C-alpha cells in the first residue's frame, strides 16, 4: 500500500510539473499555432511574433517577458509566441518553414504590420529587451516605454520637430507646465533633459543637429572626439518622428543626435570575426557606457561640493574611519587595542554606504572618500606587515584609478565579463564568490596581523589549525579579488590603446 501511495504521489508530482511547464503563461503575450496564426495576424495593426523552441527558458525568455509586459500599455501592439516542436507531430513546423525560421537562430522575432504576410525581421540582440522595443518603435511608429522615457514628452518632442519656429516656444512652455505636474524625481530629471534640448534647438535651429552629426562622423575615420554622446534617439518612420530619451551623458544635453561612438563600436564588432577581438570591443563599449552613466550621475548632483555635502552623515563616518585608523596605528604595538580600533573602522565601511542610500545622501565626494579611506587604512597595514606589502596596495590604487576615471561599477556584471568576474559581482557581491573576494580584501591583512601578534590565540583561543585554515580561505578570496582587479586594469589599458590618439588630432 505504501509503495502504491508513493507511486501515485510521484505520478501526481510529475504530472503537475509537466502542466506547470506546458502551461506557463507570459503576461502580455498570446500563444499562436498554425490553425489561428493568420486569423490573429490579419486582425491586428502591429504584431510582434517570437518563434522559439517548445518550453523556452533562460535569459532570452526573460527578456521576451519584459517586452510583453511593456506592450500592455500599447493597445495597437500584440505580442505573440509560436513554439515550434521538432519531435512528435512537429507542431508549428510549417510556420517555421513558411517564414524561414531556423532552429539554430531561436528565438527569432518578426514584426507583422497591418496584417501583411511579409514581416520585418529583427536582427539585433535577443538578450536585450530595450533593443527589441526600439526595433518595434522604429518600424511601427508605436510608443513603448524605454529607460528614462516619458510618453507625454516624447509626443511633445515629435510636435516640436514638426512645428514652425514661432510655434516651438509654445510647445516648450507646454513641456515646462507638464514638468510641474510630475511627482517622481526620476521623471522630473528626464523631463528637464527634454526641455533643455528643445531650448537648444530653438536657440540654434535645426542646423545644429546636422552640425553635431557631421562632427561625430570623424569617428569613422578613427579620430577621437569628446563629449559627443546623445540624450535622444530619433527614429524616422513612415508617418512621424518619434523621440525617445535614453539619458547617457548629462554633460551634453544640447544635441539630438545618434550615439555614433557606440554605433561605431557595434559596427566594428560586427566586422570582427575573431572572438577574442570582438570581446575586447564589447569591453570597450561597456566602459564607455558606464563612464557616460557616471558622468550623468555626477552632473545631476551639485556642481559645487559645499559645506552641506562635507557634512553628510556617510562622509562624517568616513572622517571617523580615518581617525580610528590613525589611532589604531598609534597603538600598533598594543595588538588588542589595535585590532579593536582597526576592526571598528572596517565595520563602519559597510555602514557608510547603507547610510548614504537610506538618508539619500549619495555624492561623488562620498564615493571617492569611501575608497580612499579603504586604500589608506589597508595600505598602512599591508606596508607594516611585510616589506613587499606595498605591491598589494599598489595594485589596489591602480585599480581605483582605472575604475574611477571610467565610472565602472563593481556591482553590475556584463555578459561578456569573464565567468569568475561575473560570479564575484553578481547580486552586489551577495554570492559565495563575492563574499570570499570581499573577505579576502578587507580581513586578510588584519588576520595576518592577528596571527603574527598571537591575538587569535590570546583573544579568541583559536587553535593553530583553525588559524591556518582561515588564512588559506582569506588568501584564496584575495586571489579571486586580484583576478577582478587585473581584469579592470587590463580592460582600461585596452580602452587607452584603442582610443588613445593624439589630442592634437581632435
Coordinates of C-alpha atoms in Angstrom, one line a residue:
X1 CA 0.0 0.0 0.0
X2 CA 2.8 2.4 0.9
X3 CA 4.5 1.7 -2.4
X4 CA 1.3 2.4 -4.3
X5 CA 0.8 5.7 -2.5
X6 CA 4.4 6.6 -3.2
X7 CA 4.0 5.8 -6.9
X8 CA 0.7 7.8 -7.0
X9 CA 2.5 10.8 -5.4
X10 CA 5.3 10.7 -7.9
X11 CA 2.9 10.4 -10.8
X12 CA 0.9 13.4 -9.5
X13 CA 4.1 15.4 -8.9
X14 CA 5.5 14.9 -12.4
X15 CA 2.0 15.5 -14.0
X16 CA 1.8 18.8 -12.1
X17 CA 5.3 19.7 -13.1
X18 CA 4.5 19.0 -16.8
X19 CA 1.3 21.0 -16.6
X20 CA 3.2 23.9 -15.0
X21 CA 5.9 23.9 -17.7
X22 CA 3.5 23.4 -20.6
X23 CA 1.0 25.9 -19.3
X24 CA 3.4 28.7 -18.3
X25 CA 1.8 32.0 -19.3
X26 CA 3.7 35.0 -20.3
X27 CA 1.8 38.1 -19.2
X28 CA 1.1 40.3 -22.1
X29 CA 1.7 37.7 -24.8
X30 CA -0.5 35.2 -26.6
X31 CA 0.4 31.7 -27.9
X32 CA -0.2 31.1 -31.6
X33 CA -0.3 27.9 -33.7
X34 CA -0.8 27.1 -37.3
X35 CA -4.6 27.0 -37.0
X36 CA -5.1 30.5 -35.8
X37 CA -1.9 32.3 -36.9
X38 CA -3.4 34.0 -40.0
X39 CA -6.6 34.9 -38.2
X40 CA -4.8 36.7 -35.5
X41 CA -2.2 38.5 -37.6
X42 CA -4.8 39.8 -40.1
X43 CA -6.9 41.5 -37.3
X44 CA -4.2 43.5 -35.6
X45 CA -2.3 46.5 -36.7
X46 CA 1.1 45.5 -35.3
X47 CA 2.1 42.0 -34.1
X48 CA 5.5 41.1 -32.8
X49 CA 5.9 37.3 -33.0
X50 CA 8.7 35.3 -31.3
X51 CA 9.4 31.9 -33.0
X52 CA 11.1 29.7 -30.4
X53 CA 11.5 26.1 -29.2
X54 CA 8.9 24.4 -27.0
X55 CA 9.1 25.3 -23.4
X56 CA 11.6 28.2 -23.7
X57 CA 13.5 29.3 -20.7
X58 CA 16.6 31.3 -19.6
X59 CA 17.8 34.8 -20.2
X60 CA 16.3 35.3 -23.7
X61 CA 12.9 34.2 -22.4
X62 CA 13.2 36.6 -19.5
X63 CA 13.8 39.5 -21.9
X64 CA 10.8 38.4 -24.0
X65 CA 8.7 38.7 -20.9
X66 CA 9.9 42.2 -20.4
X67 CA 8.8 43.1 -23.9
X68 CA 5.4 41.5 -23.4
X69 CA 5.0 43.4 -20.2
X70 CA 5.8 46.7 -21.8
X71 CA 3.2 46.0 -24.5
X72 CA 0.3 46.0 -22.0
X73 CA 0.0 49.8 -22.2
X74 CA 0.1 49.9 -26.0
X75 CA -3.3 48.8 -27.4
X76 CA -2.2 48.7 -31.0
X77 CA 0.5 46.2 -30.4
X78 CA 0.1 42.4 -29.9
X79 CA 3.0 40.3 -28.7
X80 CA 2.8 36.6 -29.6
X81 CA 4.8 33.5 -29.3
X82 CA 5.0 30.5 -31.6
X83 CA 6.6 27.4 -30.1
X84 CA 7.9 25.0 -32.7
X85 CA 8.3 21.3 -31.9
X86 CA 11.0 19.2 -33.7
X87 CA 9.6 15.9 -32.4
X88 CA 6.3 14.0 -32.5
X89 CA 3.8 15.8 -34.6
X90 CA 6.2 18.7 -35.1
X91 CA 3.7 21.3 -34.2
X92 CA 4.0 24.7 -36.0
X93 CA 7.0 23.5 -38.0
X94 CA 5.0 24.6 -41.1
X95 CA 5.1 28.2 -39.8
X96 CA 8.9 27.9 -39.3
X97 CA 9.3 26.7 -42.9
X98 CA 7.0 29.4 -44.2
X99 CA 8.9 32.3 -42.6
X100 CA 12.4 30.8 -42.9
X101 CA 13.0 30.3 -39.2
X102 CA 15.9 28.0 -38.4
X103 CA 16.3 26.2 -35.1
X104 CA 19.8 27.4 -34.6
X105 CA 18.6 31.0 -34.6
X106 CA 16.0 30.7 -31.9
X107 CA 14.4 32.9 -30.7
X108 CA 13.5 34.7 -33.9
X109 CA 11.5 37.9 -33.8
X110 CA 9.3 39.0 -36.7
X111 CA 7.1 42.1 -36.9
X112 CA 3.9 42.0 -38.8
X113 CA 2.3 45.3 -39.9
X114 CA -1.3 45.9 -41.0
X115 CA -1.9 42.2 -41.5
X116 CA 0.7 41.8 -44.3
X117 CA 2.2 38.4 -44.8
X118 CA 5.7 39.8 -45.3
X119 CA 7.1 40.5 -41.8
X120 CA 10.1 42.6 -40.8
X121 CA 12.8 40.5 -39.2
X122 CA 14.6 41.6 -36.1
X123 CA 18.4 41.0 -36.4
X124 CA 19.5 42.5 -33.1
X125 CA 20.4 41.1 -29.6
X126 CA 17.6 38.8 -28.3
X127 CA 19.0 39.2 -24.8
X128 CA 18.2 42.9 -24.7
X129 CA 14.5 43.8 -24.2
X130 CA 15.2 47.5 -24.8
X131 CA 16.7 46.9 -28.2
X132 CA 13.7 44.8 -29.2
X133 CA 11.4 47.5 -28.1
X134 CA 13.4 50.1 -30.0
X135 CA 13.0 47.9 -33.1
X136 CA 9.2 47.8 -32.7
X137 CA 9.1 51.6 -32.2
X138 CA 11.3 52.3 -35.2
X139 CA 9.4 50.0 -37.6
X140 CA 5.8 50.6 -36.4
X141 CA 5.7 54.1 -35.1
X142 CA 4.2 53.0 -31.8
X143 CA 5.4 54.2 -28.5
X144 CA 6.9 51.8 -25.9
X145 CA 8.5 52.8 -22.7
X146 CA 12.3 52.8 -22.6
X147 CA 14.5 53.7 -19.7
X148 CA 14.1 57.4 -18.8
X149 CA 11.4 57.9 -21.4
X150 CA 8.2 59.8 -20.8
X151 CA 5.4 59.3 -23.4
X152 CA 3.9 62.7 -22.9
X153 CA 7.3 64.4 -23.5
X154 CA 8.1 62.1 -26.5
X155 CA 4.9 63.4 -28.1
X156 CA 5.8 67.0 -27.3
X157 CA 9.2 66.5 -29.0
X158 CA 7.5 65.0 -32.1
X159 CA 5.2 68.0 -32.2
X160 CA 8.2 70.3 -31.6
X161 CA 10.2 68.9 -34.5
X162 CA 7.3 69.4 -36.9
X163 CA 6.3 72.9 -35.7
X164 CA 7.3 76.3 -37.1
X165 CA 9.9 78.3 -35.3
X166 CA 7.2 80.6 -33.9
X167 CA 5.1 77.7 -32.6
X168 CA 8.0 76.0 -30.9
X169 CA 8.1 78.4 -28.0
X170 CA 4.6 77.4 -27.0
X171 CA 5.5 73.8 -27.1
X172 CA 8.4 74.4 -24.8
X173 CA 6.0 76.2 -22.4
X174 CA 3.7 73.2 -22.5
X175 CA 6.6 71.0 -21.6
X176 CA 7.5 73.2 -18.7
X177 CA 3.9 73.2 -17.5
X178 CA 3.9 69.4 -17.8
X179 CA 7.1 69.2 -15.8
X180 CA 5.4 70.9 -12.8
X181 CA 2.8 68.1 -12.6
X182 CA 5.4 65.3 -12.2
X183 CA 5.9 63.9 -8.8
X184 CA 8.7 61.3 -9.2
X185 CA 12.3 62.7 -9.1
X186 CA 13.4 60.5 -11.9
X187 CA 10.6 61.7 -14.2
X188 CA 11.5 65.3 -13.4
X189 CA 15.1 64.7 -14.3
X190 CA 14.1 63.1 -17.6
X191 CA 11.7 66.0 -18.4
X192 CA 14.4 68.5 -17.7
X193 CA 16.5 66.8 -20.4
X194 CA 13.7 67.1 -22.9
X195 CA 13.1 70.8 -22.2
X196 CA 16.8 71.8 -22.2
X197 CA 17.3 70.0 -25.5
X198 CA 14.3 71.6 -27.2
X199 CA 15.5 75.0 -26.0
X200 CA 18.9 74.5 -27.5
X201 CA 17.3 73.5 -30.8
X202 CA 15.1 76.6 -30.6
X203 CA 18.1 78.8 -30.0
X204 CA 20.4 77.5 -32.7
X205 CA 17.9 76.0 -35.2
X206 CA 17.7 72.6 -36.8
X207 CA 21.1 73.0 -38.5
X208 CA 22.6 72.5 -35.0
X209 CA 21.5 68.8 -35.2
X210 CA 23.2 68.3 -38.6
X211 CA 26.4 70.0 -37.5
X212 CA 26.7 67.8 -34.5
X213 CA 26.1 64.7 -36.6
X214 CA 28.8 65.8 -39.1
X215 CA 31.2 66.4 -36.2
X216 CA 30.9 62.9 -34.8
X217 CA 31.3 61.3 -38.3
X218 CA 35.0 61.8 -37.6
X219 CA 34.8 58.7 -35.5
X220 CA 34.5 56.5 -38.6
X221 CA 37.9 57.8 -39.7
X222 CA 39.4 56.6 -36.4
X223 CA 39.7 60.1 -34.9
X224 CA 38.9 60.8 -31.2
X225 CA 36.3 63.3 -30.1
X226 CA 34.9 64.1 -26.8
X227 CA 31.5 65.0 -25.3
X228 CA 29.6 63.6 -28.3
X229 CA 27.1 61.3 -26.5
X230 CA 23.5 62.0 -27.1
X231 CA 20.4 62.3 -25.0
X232 CA 17.8 61.5 -27.6
X233 CA 17.4 58.7 -30.1
X234 CA 15.4 59.9 -33.1
X235 CA 13.6 57.2 -35.1
X236 CA 12.4 58.1 -38.6
X237 CA 9.2 56.3 -39.5
X238 CA 6.9 56.5 -42.5
X239 CA 4.4 58.6 -40.5
X240 CA 6.3 60.6 -38.0
X241 CA 9.3 61.3 -35.8
X242 CA 9.4 59.5 -32.5
X243 CA 11.9 60.9 -30.0
X244 CA 12.8 58.6 -27.1
X245 CA 15.2 59.7 -24.4
X246 CA 17.9 57.4 -23.3
X247 CA 19.9 59.6 -20.9
X248 CA 23.5 58.6 -21.4
X249 CA 25.7 61.7 -20.8
X250 CA 24.2 64.5 -18.9
X251 CA 27.2 66.7 -19.8
X252 CA 25.9 67.0 -23.3
X253 CA 22.2 67.9 -23.1
X254 CA 22.1 70.1 -26.2
X255 CA 22.3 67.6 -29.0
X256 CA 19.6 65.4 -30.5
X257 CA 22.0 63.0 -32.3
X258 CA 22.7 59.3 -32.7
X259 CA 25.3 57.9 -30.4
X260 CA 27.9 57.5 -33.2
X261 CA 30.6 56.4 -30.9
X262 CA 28.7 53.4 -29.6
X263 CA 27.3 52.6 -33.1
X264 CA 30.9 52.7 -34.4
X265 CA 31.9 50.1 -31.9
X266 CA 28.9 48.0 -32.7
X267 CA 29.8 48.1 -36.3
X268 CA 33.4 47.2 -35.5
X269 CA 32.2 44.2 -33.5
X270 CA 30.1 43.1 -36.4
X271 CA 33.0 43.2 -38.8
X272 CA 35.3 41.3 -36.4
X273 CA 35.4 37.5 -36.9
X274 CA 37.9 36.9 -34.1
X275 CA 36.0 36.2 -30.9
X276 CA 38.8 37.5 -28.7
X277 CA 38.9 40.8 -30.6
X278 CA 35.1 41.1 -30.6
X279 CA 35.1 40.5 -26.8
X280 CA 37.6 43.4 -26.5
X281 CA 35.3 45.7 -28.3
X282 CA 32.4 44.7 -26.0
X283 CA 34.6 45.6 -23.0
X284 CA 35.4 49.0 -24.5
X285 CA 31.7 49.6 -25.2
X286 CA 30.8 48.6 -21.7
X287 CA 33.3 51.0 -20.1
X288 CA 32.3 53.9 -22.4
X289 CA 28.7 53.4 -21.4
X290 CA 29.5 53.2 -17.7
X291 CA 31.6 56.3 -18.0
X292 CA 28.6 58.1 -19.6
X293 CA 26.3 56.9 -16.8
X294 CA 28.8 58.0 -14.2
X295 CA 29.0 61.5 -15.8
X296 CA 25.2 61.7 -15.9
X297 CA 25.0 61.0 -12.1
X298 CA 27.8 63.5 -11.4
X299 CA 26.1 66.3 -13.2
X300 CA 22.7 65.6 -11.6
X301 CA 24.3 66.4 -8.3
X302 CA 25.5 69.8 -7.2
X303 CA 28.4 71.2 -9.2
X304 CA 30.0 72.6 -6.1
X305 CA 30.7 70.3 -3.2
X306 CA 29.8 72.8 -0.4
X307 CA 29.6 72.5 3.3
X308 CA 26.4 70.6 3.2
X309 CA 28.0 67.7 1.2
X310 CA 31.0 67.7 3.5
X311 CA 28.7 67.2 6.5
X312 CA 26.7 64.3 5.0
X313 CA 26.4 61.6 7.6
X314 CA 28.2 58.9 5.5
X315 CA 31.0 61.4 4.9
X316 CA 31.3 62.0 8.6
X317 CA 31.6 58.2 9.0
X318 CA 34.5 58.4 6.6
X319 CA 36.2 61.0 8.7
X320 CA 35.7 58.9 11.7
X321 CA 37.2 55.9 10.0
X322 CA 40.3 58.0 9.2
X323 CA 40.6 59.0 12.9
X324 CA 40.2 55.3 14.0
X325 CA 42.8 54.2 11.6
X326 CA 45.3 56.7 12.7
X327 CA 44.5 55.9 16.4
X328 CA 45.0 52.2 15.6
X329 CA 48.5 52.7 14.3
X330 CA 49.3 54.9 17.3
X331 CA 48.7 51.7 19.3
X332 CA 50.2 49.4 16.7
X333 CA 52.4 47.8 19.4
X334 CA 49.4 47.0 21.5
X335 CA 47.7 44.3 19.4
X336 CA 44.4 44.0 21.3
X337 CA 43.7 47.7 21.1
X338 CA 44.9 47.9 17.5
X339 CA 42.5 45.1 16.4
X340 CA 39.6 46.8 18.2
X341 CA 40.2 50.2 16.6
X342 CA 41.0 48.9 13.2
X343 CA 38.2 46.4 13.3
X344 CA 35.6 49.1 14.1
X345 CA 36.9 51.1 11.1
X346 CA 36.4 48.1 8.8
X347 CA 32.8 47.5 10.1
X348 CA 32.0 51.2 9.6
X349 CA 32.9 50.7 5.9
X350 CA 29.7 48.8 5.5
X351 CA 27.7 51.4 7.3
X352 CA 28.5 54.5 5.3
X353 CA 27.1 53.1 2.0
X354 CA 23.9 51.9 3.8
X355 CA 23.5 55.3 5.4
X356 CA 24.1 57.2 2.1
X357 CA 21.2 55.2 0.5
X358 CA 18.9 55.4 3.5
X359 CA 19.3 59.1 4.0
X360 CA 19.6 59.9 0.3
X361 CA 23.0 61.5 0.9
X362 CA 24.9 60.0 -2.0
X363 CA 27.6 62.2 -3.5
X364 CA 30.7 61.8 -5.7
X365 CA 32.8 63.1 -2.9
X366 CA 31.4 60.4 -0.6
X367 CA 32.0 57.6 -3.2
X368 CA 35.6 58.9 -3.6
X369 CA 36.2 59.3 0.1
X370 CA 35.0 55.7 0.8
X371 CA 37.5 54.2 -1.5
X372 CA 40.4 56.5 -0.5
X373 CA 39.8 55.7 3.2
X374 CA 39.8 51.9 2.4
X375 CA 43.1 52.2 0.5
X376 CA 44.6 54.4 3.2
X377 CA 43.9 52.0 6.0
X378 CA 44.7 48.9 4.1
X379 CA 47.8 50.5 2.7
X380 CA 49.2 51.3 6.1
X381 CA 48.6 47.8 7.3
X382 CA 50.0 46.0 4.3
X383 CA 53.1 48.1 4.4
X384 CA 53.6 47.5 8.1
X385 CA 53.1 43.7 7.7
X386 CA 55.7 43.0 5.0
X387 CA 58.5 44.7 3.1
X388 CA 56.6 43.9 -0.1
X389 CA 53.2 44.8 1.2
X390 CA 53.3 48.0 -0.9
X391 CA 52.8 45.8 -4.1
X392 CA 49.4 44.7 -2.9
X393 CA 48.2 48.2 -2.2
X394 CA 49.8 49.4 -5.5
X395 CA 47.5 47.1 -7.4
X396 CA 44.5 48.4 -5.4
X397 CA 45.4 52.0 -6.2
X398 CA 45.9 51.3 -9.9
X399 CA 42.5 49.5 -9.9
X400 CA 40.9 52.5 -8.3
X401 CA 42.4 54.9 -10.9
X402 CA 41.2 52.6 -13.8
X403 CA 37.6 52.1 -12.5
X404 CA 37.1 55.7 -11.1
X405 CA 38.1 57.5 -14.3
X406 CA 35.8 55.2 -16.4
X407 CA 32.9 55.3 -13.9
X408 CA 33.0 51.5 -13.9
X409 CA 30.7 49.7 -11.5
X410 CA 31.9 46.8 -9.3
X411 CA 28.2 45.7 -8.8
X412 CA 26.9 45.4 -12.3
X413 CA 28.4 42.4 -14.3
X414 CA 28.0 42.2 -18.0
X415 CA 27.5 39.1 -20.1
X416 CA 30.9 39.5 -21.8
X417 CA 32.8 39.6 -18.5
X418 CA 34.9 36.5 -17.6
X419 CA 33.0 33.9 -15.7
X420 CA 34.8 34.5 -12.4
X421 CA 34.3 38.2 -12.5
X422 CA 30.6 37.8 -13.1
X423 CA 30.3 35.3 -10.2
X424 CA 32.1 37.8 -7.9
X425 CA 29.9 40.7 -8.9
X426 CA 26.5 39.1 -9.1
X427 CA 23.8 40.5 -6.9
X428 CA 26.1 43.2 -5.5
X429 CA 28.6 40.6 -4.2
X430 CA 25.9 38.6 -2.5
X431 CA 27.3 35.3 -3.7
X432 CA 29.8 32.8 -2.2
X433 CA 32.4 34.1 -4.7
X434 CA 31.7 37.7 -3.8
X435 CA 31.8 37.1 -0.1
X436 CA 35.1 35.3 -0.5
X437 CA 36.6 38.2 -2.5
X438 CA 35.4 40.9 -0.2
X439 CA 36.5 39.0 2.9
X440 CA 40.0 38.5 1.4
X441 CA 40.2 42.1 0.5
X442 CA 39.3 43.6 3.9
X443 CA 40.0 40.9 6.5
X444 CA 43.2 39.2 5.2
X445 CA 45.7 41.9 6.3
X446 CA 44.0 42.1 9.8
X447 CA 44.0 38.3 10.1
X448 CA 47.8 38.2 9.3
X449 CA 48.4 40.9 11.9
X450 CA 46.4 38.9 14.5
X451 CA 48.4 35.8 13.7
X452 CA 51.7 37.5 13.9
X453 CA 50.9 39.0 17.3
X454 CA 49.2 35.8 18.6
X455 CA 46.0 37.7 19.1
X456 CA 43.9 34.9 17.6
X457 CA 45.2 32.7 20.3
X458 CA 45.1 35.1 23.3
X459 CA 41.8 36.9 22.4
X460 CA 39.8 34.0 20.8
X461 CA 41.6 30.9 22.0
X462 CA 41.7 29.8 18.4
X463 CA 43.8 26.6 17.6
X464 CA 46.6 26.9 15.2
X465 CA 45.0 24.7 12.6
X466 CA 41.9 26.9 12.5
X467 CA 44.1 30.0 12.2
X468 CA 45.9 28.3 9.2
X469 CA 42.5 27.3 7.7
X470 CA 41.2 30.8 8.0
X471 CA 44.4 32.2 6.4
X472 CA 44.1 29.8 3.5
X473 CA 40.4 30.8 2.8
X474 CA 41.1 34.5 3.1
X475 CA 44.2 34.2 0.8
X476 CA 42.0 32.4 -1.7
X477 CA 39.5 35.2 -1.5
X478 CA 42.2 37.8 -2.0
X479 CA 43.5 36.0 -5.1
X480 CA 39.9 36.0 -6.5
X481 CA 39.7 39.7 -5.8
X482 CA 43.0 40.2 -7.5
X483 CA 41.7 38.5 -10.6
X484 CA 38.9 41.0 -10.8
X485 CA 41.4 43.9 -10.2
X486 CA 43.7 42.7 -13.1
X487 CA 40.6 42.4 -15.3
X488 CA 39.7 46.0 -14.8
X489 CA 43.3 47.2 -15.2
X490 CA 43.6 45.2 -18.5
X491 CA 40.3 46.5 -19.8
X492 CA 41.3 50.1 -19.0
X493 CA 44.6 49.7 -20.8
X494 CA 42.7 48.2 -23.8
X495 CA 40.5 51.3 -24.0
X496 CA 43.5 53.6 -23.9
X497 CA 45.2 51.7 -26.7
X498 CA 42.0 51.7 -28.8
X499 CA 41.2 55.4 -28.4
X500 CA 44.4 56.9 -27.2
X501 CA 45.0 59.0 -30.4
X502 CA 46.9 62.2 -30.1
X503 CA 44.8 65.0 -28.7
X504 CA 46.1 67.3 -31.5
X505 CA 44.0 65.3 -33.9
X506 CA 40.8 66.3 -32.2

